[in-house]
CSV table of C-alpha atoms in Angstrom, one decimal:
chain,number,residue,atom,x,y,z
A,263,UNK,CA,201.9,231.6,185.0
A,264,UNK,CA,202.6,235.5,185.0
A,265,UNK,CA,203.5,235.4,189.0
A,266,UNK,CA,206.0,232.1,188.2
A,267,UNK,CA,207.7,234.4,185.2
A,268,UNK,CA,208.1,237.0,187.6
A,269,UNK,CA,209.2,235.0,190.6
A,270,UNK,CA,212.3,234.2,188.3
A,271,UNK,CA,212.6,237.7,186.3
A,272,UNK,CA,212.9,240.9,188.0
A,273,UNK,CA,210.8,242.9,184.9
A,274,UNK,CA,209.9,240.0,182.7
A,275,UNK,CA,208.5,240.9,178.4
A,276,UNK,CA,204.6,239.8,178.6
A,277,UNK,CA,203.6,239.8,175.5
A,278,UNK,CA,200.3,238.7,174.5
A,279,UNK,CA,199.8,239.2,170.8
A,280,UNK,CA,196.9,237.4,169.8
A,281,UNK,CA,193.9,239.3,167.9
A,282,UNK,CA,191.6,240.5,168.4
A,283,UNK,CA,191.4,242.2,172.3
A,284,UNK,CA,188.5,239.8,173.3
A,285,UNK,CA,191.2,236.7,172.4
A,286,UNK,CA,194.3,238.1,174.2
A,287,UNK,CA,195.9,235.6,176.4
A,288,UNK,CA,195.7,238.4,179.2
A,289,UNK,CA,194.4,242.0,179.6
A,290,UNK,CA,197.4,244.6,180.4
A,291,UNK,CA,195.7,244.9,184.1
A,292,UNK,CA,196.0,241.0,184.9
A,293,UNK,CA,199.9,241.5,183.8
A,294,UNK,CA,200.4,244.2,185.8
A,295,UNK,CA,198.8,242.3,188.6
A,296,UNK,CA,200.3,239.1,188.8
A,297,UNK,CA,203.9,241.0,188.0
A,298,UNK,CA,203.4,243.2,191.0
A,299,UNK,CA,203.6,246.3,188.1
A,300,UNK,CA,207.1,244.8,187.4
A,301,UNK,CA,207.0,244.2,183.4
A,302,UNK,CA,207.5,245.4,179.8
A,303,UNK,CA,203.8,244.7,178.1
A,304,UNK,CA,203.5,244.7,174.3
A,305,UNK,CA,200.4,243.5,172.8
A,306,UNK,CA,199.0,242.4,169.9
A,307,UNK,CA,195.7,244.9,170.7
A,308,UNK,CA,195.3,248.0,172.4
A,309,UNK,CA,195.4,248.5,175.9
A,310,UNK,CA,195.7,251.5,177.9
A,311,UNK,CA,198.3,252.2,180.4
A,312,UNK,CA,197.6,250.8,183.6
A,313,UNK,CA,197.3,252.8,187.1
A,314,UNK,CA,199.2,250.7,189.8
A,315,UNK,CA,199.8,251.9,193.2
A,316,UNK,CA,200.3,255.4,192.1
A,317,UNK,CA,202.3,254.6,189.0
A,318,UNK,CA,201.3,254.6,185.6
A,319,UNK,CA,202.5,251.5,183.7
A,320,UNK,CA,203.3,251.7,180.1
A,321,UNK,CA,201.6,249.2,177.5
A,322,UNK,CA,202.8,249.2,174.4
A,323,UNK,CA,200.8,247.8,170.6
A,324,UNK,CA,203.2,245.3,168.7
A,325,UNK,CA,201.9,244.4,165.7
A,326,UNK,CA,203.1,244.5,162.2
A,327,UNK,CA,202.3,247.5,161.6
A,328,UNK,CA,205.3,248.5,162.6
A,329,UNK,CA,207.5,246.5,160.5
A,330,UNK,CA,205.8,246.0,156.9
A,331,UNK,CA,205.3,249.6,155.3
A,332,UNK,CA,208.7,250.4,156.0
A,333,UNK,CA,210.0,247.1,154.2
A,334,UNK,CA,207.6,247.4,151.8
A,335,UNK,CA,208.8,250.5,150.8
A,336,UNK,CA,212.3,249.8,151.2
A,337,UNK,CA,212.1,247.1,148.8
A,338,UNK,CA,209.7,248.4,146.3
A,339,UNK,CA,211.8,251.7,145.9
A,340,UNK,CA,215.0,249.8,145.5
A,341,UNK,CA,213.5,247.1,143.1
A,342,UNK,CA,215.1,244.5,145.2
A,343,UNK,CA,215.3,241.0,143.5
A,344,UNK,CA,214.8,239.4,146.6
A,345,UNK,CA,214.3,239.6,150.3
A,346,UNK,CA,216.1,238.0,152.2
A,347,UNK,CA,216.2,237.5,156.1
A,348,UNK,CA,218.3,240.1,156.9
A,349,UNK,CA,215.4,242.6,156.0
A,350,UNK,CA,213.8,241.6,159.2
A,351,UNK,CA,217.0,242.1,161.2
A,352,UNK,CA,217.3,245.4,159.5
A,353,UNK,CA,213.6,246.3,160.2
A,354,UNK,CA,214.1,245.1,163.7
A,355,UNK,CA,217.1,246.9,164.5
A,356,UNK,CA,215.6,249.9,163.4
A,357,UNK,CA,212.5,249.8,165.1
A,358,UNK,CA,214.3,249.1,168.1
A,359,UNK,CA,216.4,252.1,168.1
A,360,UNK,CA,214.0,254.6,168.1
A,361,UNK,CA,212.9,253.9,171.2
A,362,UNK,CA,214.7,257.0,173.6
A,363,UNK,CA,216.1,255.9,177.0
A,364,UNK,CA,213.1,258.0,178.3
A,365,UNK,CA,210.4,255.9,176.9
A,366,UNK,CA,212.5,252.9,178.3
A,367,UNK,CA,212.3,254.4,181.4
A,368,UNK,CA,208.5,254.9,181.5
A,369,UNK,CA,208.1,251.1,179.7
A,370,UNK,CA,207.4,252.0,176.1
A,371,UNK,CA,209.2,249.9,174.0
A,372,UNK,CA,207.8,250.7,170.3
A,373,UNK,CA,207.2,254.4,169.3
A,374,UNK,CA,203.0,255.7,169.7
A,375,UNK,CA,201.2,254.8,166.6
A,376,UNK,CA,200.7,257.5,165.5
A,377,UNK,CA,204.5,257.9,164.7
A,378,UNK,CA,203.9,254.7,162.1
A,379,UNK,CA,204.8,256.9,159.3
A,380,UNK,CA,208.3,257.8,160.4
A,381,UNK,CA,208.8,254.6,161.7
A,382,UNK,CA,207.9,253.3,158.2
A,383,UNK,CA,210.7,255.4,156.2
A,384,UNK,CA,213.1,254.8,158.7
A,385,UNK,CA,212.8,250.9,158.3
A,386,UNK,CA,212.6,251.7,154.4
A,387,UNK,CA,215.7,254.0,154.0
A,388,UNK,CA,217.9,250.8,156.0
A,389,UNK,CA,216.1,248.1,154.0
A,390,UNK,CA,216.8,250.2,150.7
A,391,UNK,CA,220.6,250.7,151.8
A,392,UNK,CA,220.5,246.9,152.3
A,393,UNK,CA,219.4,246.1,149.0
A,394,UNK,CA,222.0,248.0,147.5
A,395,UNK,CA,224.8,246.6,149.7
A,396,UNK,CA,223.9,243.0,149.4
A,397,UNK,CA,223.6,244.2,145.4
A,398,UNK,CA,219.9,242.9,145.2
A,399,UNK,CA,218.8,246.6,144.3
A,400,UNK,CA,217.9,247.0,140.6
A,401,UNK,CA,216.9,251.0,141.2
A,402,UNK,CA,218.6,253.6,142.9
A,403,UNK,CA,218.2,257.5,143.7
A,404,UNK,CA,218.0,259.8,140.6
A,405,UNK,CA,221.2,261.9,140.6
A,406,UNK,CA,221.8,264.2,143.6
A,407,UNK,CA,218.8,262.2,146.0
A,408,UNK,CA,219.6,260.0,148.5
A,409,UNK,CA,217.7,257.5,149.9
A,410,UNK,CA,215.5,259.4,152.3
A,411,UNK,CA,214.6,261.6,149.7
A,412,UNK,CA,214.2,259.1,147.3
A,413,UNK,CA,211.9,257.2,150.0
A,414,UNK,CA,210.1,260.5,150.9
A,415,UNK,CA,209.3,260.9,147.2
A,416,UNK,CA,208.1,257.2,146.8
A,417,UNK,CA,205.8,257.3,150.2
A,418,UNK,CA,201.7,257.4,149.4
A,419,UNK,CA,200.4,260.7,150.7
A,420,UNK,CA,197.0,260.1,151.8
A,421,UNK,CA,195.8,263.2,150.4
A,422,UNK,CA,192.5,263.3,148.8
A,423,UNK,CA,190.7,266.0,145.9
A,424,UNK,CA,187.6,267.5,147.9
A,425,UNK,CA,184.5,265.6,147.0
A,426,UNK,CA,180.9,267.4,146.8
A,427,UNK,CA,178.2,265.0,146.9
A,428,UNK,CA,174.9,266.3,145.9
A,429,UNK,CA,171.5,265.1,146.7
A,430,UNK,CA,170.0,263.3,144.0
């Protein structure tokens, strides 16, 4: 299937999201295969890039990981009454502009995870601003924040008291 979706698509989106890795409908390494290294690869699990003729191909973890802190918070901090569709537009759109024309280049088309946390304020600042515009937001800003502050403030911080454990 993969060498028929290629045969009609110069660099075709192979996206295998199913979980966990052992369930994926195809490694990153059969893609790159039967797509002669010609593809965009986003996957529900992990996969490292792939080594192909003396390229490194890109694969890139799409999950919802990327999407539903951000719109969590984005809706929590503006006490939406609702959500409607457009959230996921929003939360698309936002997602898909932070990736540069250099990770284009290269194949990445979703930001490292270990970027997830700037990722999820950005989607929640442009979900916030959507509650208020579509006038489902029920709490703003205090005086003289604005939204990314506002966000920034609202964001868990995984921060934890040091804990000694003694033997008993």
């Amino acid at each position: 299937m993969l060498s028929f979706v290629s045969s009609y698509c110069e660099k075709p989106g192979i996206f295998p999201l199913s979980n966990p890795t052992s369930r994926s409908e195809c490694t990153a390494e059969e893609a790159v295969e039967f797509t002669n290294g010609n593809l965009i690869f986003a996957s529900g699990s992990p996969f490292d890039p792939v080594e192909w003729k003396g390229k490194t191909i890109q694969t890139n973890q799409c999950n919802n990981s990327y999407s539903f802190p951000g719109i969590g918070l984005g809706l929590v901090s503006s006490r939406s009454t609702r959500v409607p569709f457009e959230t996921f537009q929003v939360c698309a759109r936002v997602i898909a502009s932070i990736a540069t024309p250099e990770m284009l280049a290269t194949g990445k088309i979703f930001p490292d995870l270990d970027n997830l946390r700037a990722v999820s304020l950005e989607v929640g600042i442009e979900v916030a601003k959507m509650a208020e515009r579509m006038n489902l937001a029920t709490q703003f800003p205090p005086k003289g924040m604005d939204w990314r502050e506002w966000l920034k403030h609202n964001m868990w911080q995984p921060e934890y008291p040091h804990i000694v454990v003694k033997n008993l």
